[in-house]
Structures are given as C-alpha cells and as structure tokens.
Amino acid sequence: MKLNRDVIARTALGLLNEVGLDGLTMRLLAKELGVQVAALYWHLKNKQELLDAMAAIMFHELNDSLEGPRKGADWTDWIAERVRSMRQMMLSYRDGARVFAGTYVSESELPRSIELTLSTMVDAGFSVRDAARGFPALYHYVIGFTIEEQARTGTAYTDDNPYETDELAFDTERFPLAAEAAPHLFDSRSDRGFEEGLQVILAGLQAHYLR
C-alpha cells in the first residue's frame, strides 16, 4: 500500500475509534501503518495537519450527496437537516467533534457547500451578510453540543461515568431549581435536547434577521 496523506488520515480515523483523540499519536499511527514515524512527516508536517486531513475526510462524508432544497421547501427544514447530518457524522467517530472543531478544511466540496447554504438562506430573505453571520451560530452550536455529548459518554473516565450516577442529584431544599433541572442539564445523550436547542436558534435567526 502506497503511503499518502489520504491513507494516513483514514488509518488515523480507524485508530480514533479504538484509542480516542488523546491516545492517537504519530508513533501509534506509524506502528499501525508499519512505517517509521519519520515517514509520516513526508506527508504531514505535524499532528494538526493530520487532524485537518481527518476532518477533510469527515467533511467529504457529510457533503458527498449534498443537494439544495427542493422547490417550495422551507429554509429551516433544509438547514436543520444539514445540522443534524453534521452531528451524526461527528457522532460516528469517537471524539469526532473534537477532531472536527477548529480544523482547516480545503476540500473541493467546501465552496459548493457554502454556496448552497447561503443561497438557501438568501432565497428565504436573508442578506448575504446576515446569512454569513447567522449560519455559524448553528455550526458552532452543533460542534459544541456534540463535543459535550461525546465527553459525557464516559470513555475518558477510568472508573464509572459520573454522569450516569446519582452524584448529580442536588440538595432539593438548598437548590430546588437546580435539582428540578438536573435531568435536563446533564442528559448526556439527548436527541430531544439537541432538537430543542436547534429549534431555539432557528427561531432566533428568523426573528432577528427576517423581522
């Protein structure tokens, strides 16, 4: 197998599910590929470039079959489905959201993805400037939510997951509101929680920009 950037990144994504982001090292990756560590640096300058290459593959998976909204479709439905798909893509990899966050993706699909998103929002009445400002609120929400969601799965803890114990219970007499809210605040794998936050942001975008 010829070593190249794509092969290295795909191997790293496979290892990611086994060891997580913190356990993914260039040394471990080189061992998995059966090469010396120095061989990796012919293709990637450092670990950040590795993460960029991994994120590029994830981005391609997200946008491989991307199409614009059907005629007459509501812009919120199309945008919401984009955001849901992004979350599911990141959830398909252990620590996927942490890998994706802050990476530089220069895939050929990027301009088309941006163009379809902007045109969908502009057709709904947004200015280009407002669409460019508004969509990142959703983008940052899904990444932040998913990072928190994956962090609470317990894979990083050596003992029992504290988010799945009664330790989260608050003193109902001293902190009655916190005690009542605890099941909602610390639900570590909540599709319903994600959807509620998504709808709040969509409603906020509509109210703020389409008044």
GROMACS .gro file of C-alpha atoms in nm, residues 18-204:
model
  187
   18GLU     CA    1  -1.007   0.248   1.940
   19VAL     CA    2  -0.795   0.494   2.137
   20GLY     CA    3  -0.973   0.830   2.121
   21LEU     CA    4  -0.815   1.161   2.028
   22ASP     CA    5  -0.589   1.180   2.333
   23GLY     CA    6  -0.449   0.833   2.260
   24LEU     CA    7  -0.391   0.900   1.892
   25THR     CA    8  -0.020   0.970   1.848
   26MET     CA    9   0.202   0.984   1.543
   27ARG     CA   10   0.406   0.699   1.690
   28LEU     CA   11   0.099   0.477   1.727
   29LEU     CA   12  -0.017   0.569   1.378
   30ALA     CA   13   0.322   0.482   1.231
   31LYS     CA   14   0.315   0.145   1.407
   32GLU     CA   15  -0.033   0.074   1.267
   33LEU     CA   16   0.091   0.156   0.916
   34GLY     CA   17   0.411  -0.044   0.959
   35VAL     CA   18   0.641   0.253   0.892
   36GLN     CA   19   0.881   0.473   1.082
   37VAL     CA   20   0.742   0.793   1.234
   38ALA     CA   21   0.967   0.998   1.007
   39ALA     CA   22   0.781   0.859   0.704
   40LEU     CA   23   0.461   1.030   0.818
   41TYR     CA   24   0.629   1.369   0.817
   42TRP     CA   25   0.692   1.347   0.444
   43HIS     CA   26   0.316   1.386   0.404
   44LEU     CA   27   0.205   1.576   0.717
   45LYS     CA   28   0.408   1.841   0.899
   46ASN     CA   29   0.253   1.782   1.241
   47LYS     CA   30  -0.049   1.643   1.424
   48GLN     CA   31  -0.260   1.946   1.337
   49GLU     CA   32  -0.219   1.870   0.968
   50LEU     CA   33  -0.320   1.512   1.048
   51LEU     CA   34  -0.639   1.639   1.214
   52ASP     CA   35  -0.704   1.864   0.913
   53ALA     CA   36  -0.673   1.562   0.682
   54MET     CA   37  -0.903   1.355   0.905
   55ALA     CA   38  -1.159   1.638   0.914
   56ALA     CA   39  -1.142   1.665   0.535
   57ILE     CA   40  -1.250   1.301   0.503
   58MET     CA   41  -1.530   1.359   0.752
   59PHE     CA   42  -1.638   1.669   0.560
   60HIS     CA   43  -1.644   1.471   0.235
   61GLU     CA   44  -1.866   1.209   0.400
   62LEU     CA   45  -2.102   1.484   0.513
   63ASN     CA   46  -2.127   1.653   0.174
   64ASP     CA   47  -2.085   1.365  -0.071
   65SER     CA   48  -2.453   1.365  -0.170
   66LEU     CA   49  -2.541   1.722  -0.074
   67GLU     CA   50  -2.818   1.881  -0.278
   68GLY     CA   51  -3.003   2.208  -0.246
   69PRO     CA   52  -3.358   2.224  -0.108
   70ARG     CA   53  -3.649   2.116  -0.323
   71LYS     CA   54  -3.861   2.388  -0.474
   72GLY     CA   55  -4.103   2.524  -0.216
   73ALA     CA   56  -3.923   2.366   0.080
   74ASP     CA   57  -3.890   2.574   0.395
   75TRP     CA   58  -3.537   2.700   0.454
   76THR     CA   59  -3.546   2.591   0.819
   77ASP     CA   60  -3.612   2.229   0.721
   78TRP     CA   61  -3.312   2.218   0.487
   79ILE     CA   62  -3.078   2.393   0.731
   80ALA     CA   63  -3.195   2.177   1.022
   81GLU     CA   64  -3.128   1.860   0.825
   82ARG     CA   65  -2.777   1.986   0.743
   83VAL     CA   66  -2.707   2.043   1.111
   84ARG     CA   67  -2.850   1.703   1.212
   85SER     CA   68  -2.635   1.532   0.949
   86MET     CA   69  -2.326   1.710   1.079
   87ARG     CA   70  -2.397   1.588   1.431
   88GLN     CA   71  -2.450   1.229   1.316
   89MET     CA   72  -2.128   1.241   1.113
   90MET     CA   73  -1.929   1.355   1.417
   91LEU     CA   74  -2.100   1.101   1.643
   92SER     CA   75  -1.996   0.821   1.407
   93TYR     CA   76  -1.636   0.869   1.527
   94ARG     CA   77  -1.514   0.861   1.884
   95ASP     CA   78  -1.419   1.221   1.971
   96GLY     CA   79  -1.534   1.314   1.621
   97ALA     CA   80  -1.649   1.661   1.725
   98ARG     CA   81  -1.313   1.739   1.886
   99VAL     CA   82  -1.137   1.632   1.567
  100PHE     CA   83  -1.365   1.847   1.353
  101ALA     CA   84  -1.353   2.158   1.573
  102GLY     CA   85  -1.101   2.419   1.466
  103THR     CA   86  -0.962   2.224   1.174
  104TYR     CA   87  -0.884   2.380   0.837
  105VAL     CA   88  -1.074   2.205   0.559
  106SER     CA   89  -0.989   2.290   0.199
  107GLU     CA   90  -1.194   2.021   0.027
  108SER     CA   91  -1.333   2.090  -0.319
  109GLU     CA   92  -1.684   2.047  -0.172
  110LEU     CA   93  -1.638   2.346   0.060
  111PRO     CA   94  -1.730   2.629  -0.182
  112ARG     CA   95  -2.033   2.436  -0.308
  113SER     CA   96  -2.146   2.362   0.047
  114ILE     CA   97  -2.116   2.728   0.142
  115GLU     CA   98  -2.289   2.841  -0.177
  116LEU     CA   99  -2.587   2.610  -0.125
  117THR     CA  100  -2.625   2.719   0.236
  118LEU     CA  101  -2.604   3.090   0.153
  119SER     CA  102  -2.837   3.064  -0.147
  120THR     CA  103  -3.096   2.875   0.062
  121MET     CA  104  -3.093   3.149   0.325
  122VAL     CA  105  -3.081   3.437   0.075
  123ASP     CA  106  -3.381   3.290  -0.108
  124ALA     CA  107  -3.562   3.293   0.227
  125GLY     CA  108  -3.498   3.667   0.270
  126PHE     CA  109  -3.159   3.691   0.441
  127SER     CA  110  -2.897   3.928   0.310
  128VAL     CA  111  -2.566   3.762   0.220
  129ARG     CA  112  -2.408   3.931   0.522
  130ASP     CA  113  -2.682   3.810   0.759
  131ALA     CA  114  -2.670   3.456   0.623
  132ALA     CA  115  -2.291   3.454   0.661
  133ARG     CA  116  -2.329   3.571   1.021
  134GLY     CA  117  -2.630   3.358   1.107
  135PHE     CA  118  -2.532   3.011   0.991
  136PRO     CA  119  -2.214   2.995   1.205
  137ALA     CA  120  -2.437   3.022   1.513
  138LEU     CA  121  -2.581   2.683   1.414
  139TYR     CA  122  -2.240   2.547   1.312
  140HIS     CA  123  -2.086   2.637   1.647
  141TYR     CA  124  -2.390   2.505   1.832
  142VAL     CA  125  -2.373   2.158   1.676
  143ILE     CA  126  -1.998   2.126   1.732
  144GLY     CA  127  -2.018   2.247   2.092
  145PHE     CA  128  -2.319   2.028   2.173
  146THR     CA  129  -2.155   1.721   2.023
  147ILE     CA  130  -1.822   1.779   2.198
  148GLU     CA  131  -2.009   1.795   2.529
  149GLU     CA  132  -2.225   1.497   2.433
  150GLN     CA  133  -1.926   1.279   2.348
  151ALA     CA  134  -1.730   1.391   2.654
  152ARG     CA  135  -2.012   1.267   2.876
  153THR     CA  136  -2.017   0.914   2.736
  154GLY     CA  137  -1.763   0.809   2.998
  155THR     CA  138  -1.490   0.680   2.763
  156ALA     CA  139  -1.238   0.921   2.916
  157TYR     CA  140  -1.304   0.805   3.272
  158THR     CA  141  -1.105   0.517   3.423
  159ASP     CA  142  -1.385   0.439   3.668
  160ASP     CA  143  -1.763   0.467   3.641
  161ASN     CA  144  -1.905   0.753   3.442
  162PRO     CA  145  -2.005   1.022   3.696
  163TYR     CA  146  -2.272   1.149   3.458
  164GLU     CA  147  -2.460   0.821   3.497
  165THR     CA  148  -2.470   0.810   3.876
  166ASP     CA  149  -2.681   0.965   4.148
  167GLU     CA  150  -2.394   1.201   4.235
  168LEU     CA  151  -2.554   1.461   4.011
  169ALA     CA  152  -2.852   1.492   4.243
  170PHE     CA  153  -2.871   1.831   4.417
  171ASP     CA  154  -2.998   1.910   4.763
  172THR     CA  155  -3.364   1.985   4.691
  173GLU     CA  156  -3.402   2.214   4.992
  174ARG     CA  157  -3.097   2.431   4.923
  175PHE     CA  158  -3.109   2.420   4.542
  176PRO     CA  159  -3.466   2.337   4.440
  177LEU     CA  160  -3.442   2.474   4.085
  178ALA     CA  161  -3.110   2.305   4.017
  179ALA     CA  162  -3.249   1.976   4.149
  180GLU     CA  163  -3.553   2.001   3.923
  181ALA     CA  164  -3.343   2.095   3.621
  182ALA     CA  165  -3.065   1.836   3.673
  183PRO     CA  166  -3.214   1.564   3.446
  184HIS     CA  167  -3.234   1.817   3.164
  185LEU     CA  168  -2.898   1.986   3.227
  186PHE     CA  169  -2.694   1.667   3.233
  187ASP     CA  170  -2.866   1.444   2.981
  188SER     CA  171  -2.551   1.317   2.807
  189ARG     CA  172  -2.715   1.162   2.501
  190SER     CA  173  -3.025   1.362   2.430
  191ASP     CA  174  -3.167   1.386   2.079
  192ARG     CA  175  -3.455   1.580   2.226
  193GLY     CA  176  -3.220   1.826   2.394
  194PHE     CA  177  -3.034   1.879   2.069
  195GLU     CA  178  -3.356   1.936   1.877
  196GLU     CA  179  -3.486   2.188   2.129
  197GLY     CA  180  -3.164   2.389   2.109
  198LEU     CA  181  -3.167   2.369   1.730
  199GLN     CA  182  -3.523   2.500   1.709
  200VAL     CA  183  -3.446   2.784   1.951
  201ILE     CA  184  -3.157   2.901   1.732
  202LEU     CA  185  -3.358   2.869   1.410
  203ALA     CA  186  -3.641   3.071   1.565
  204GLY     CA  187  -3.388   3.326   1.684
   0.00000   0.00000   0.00000
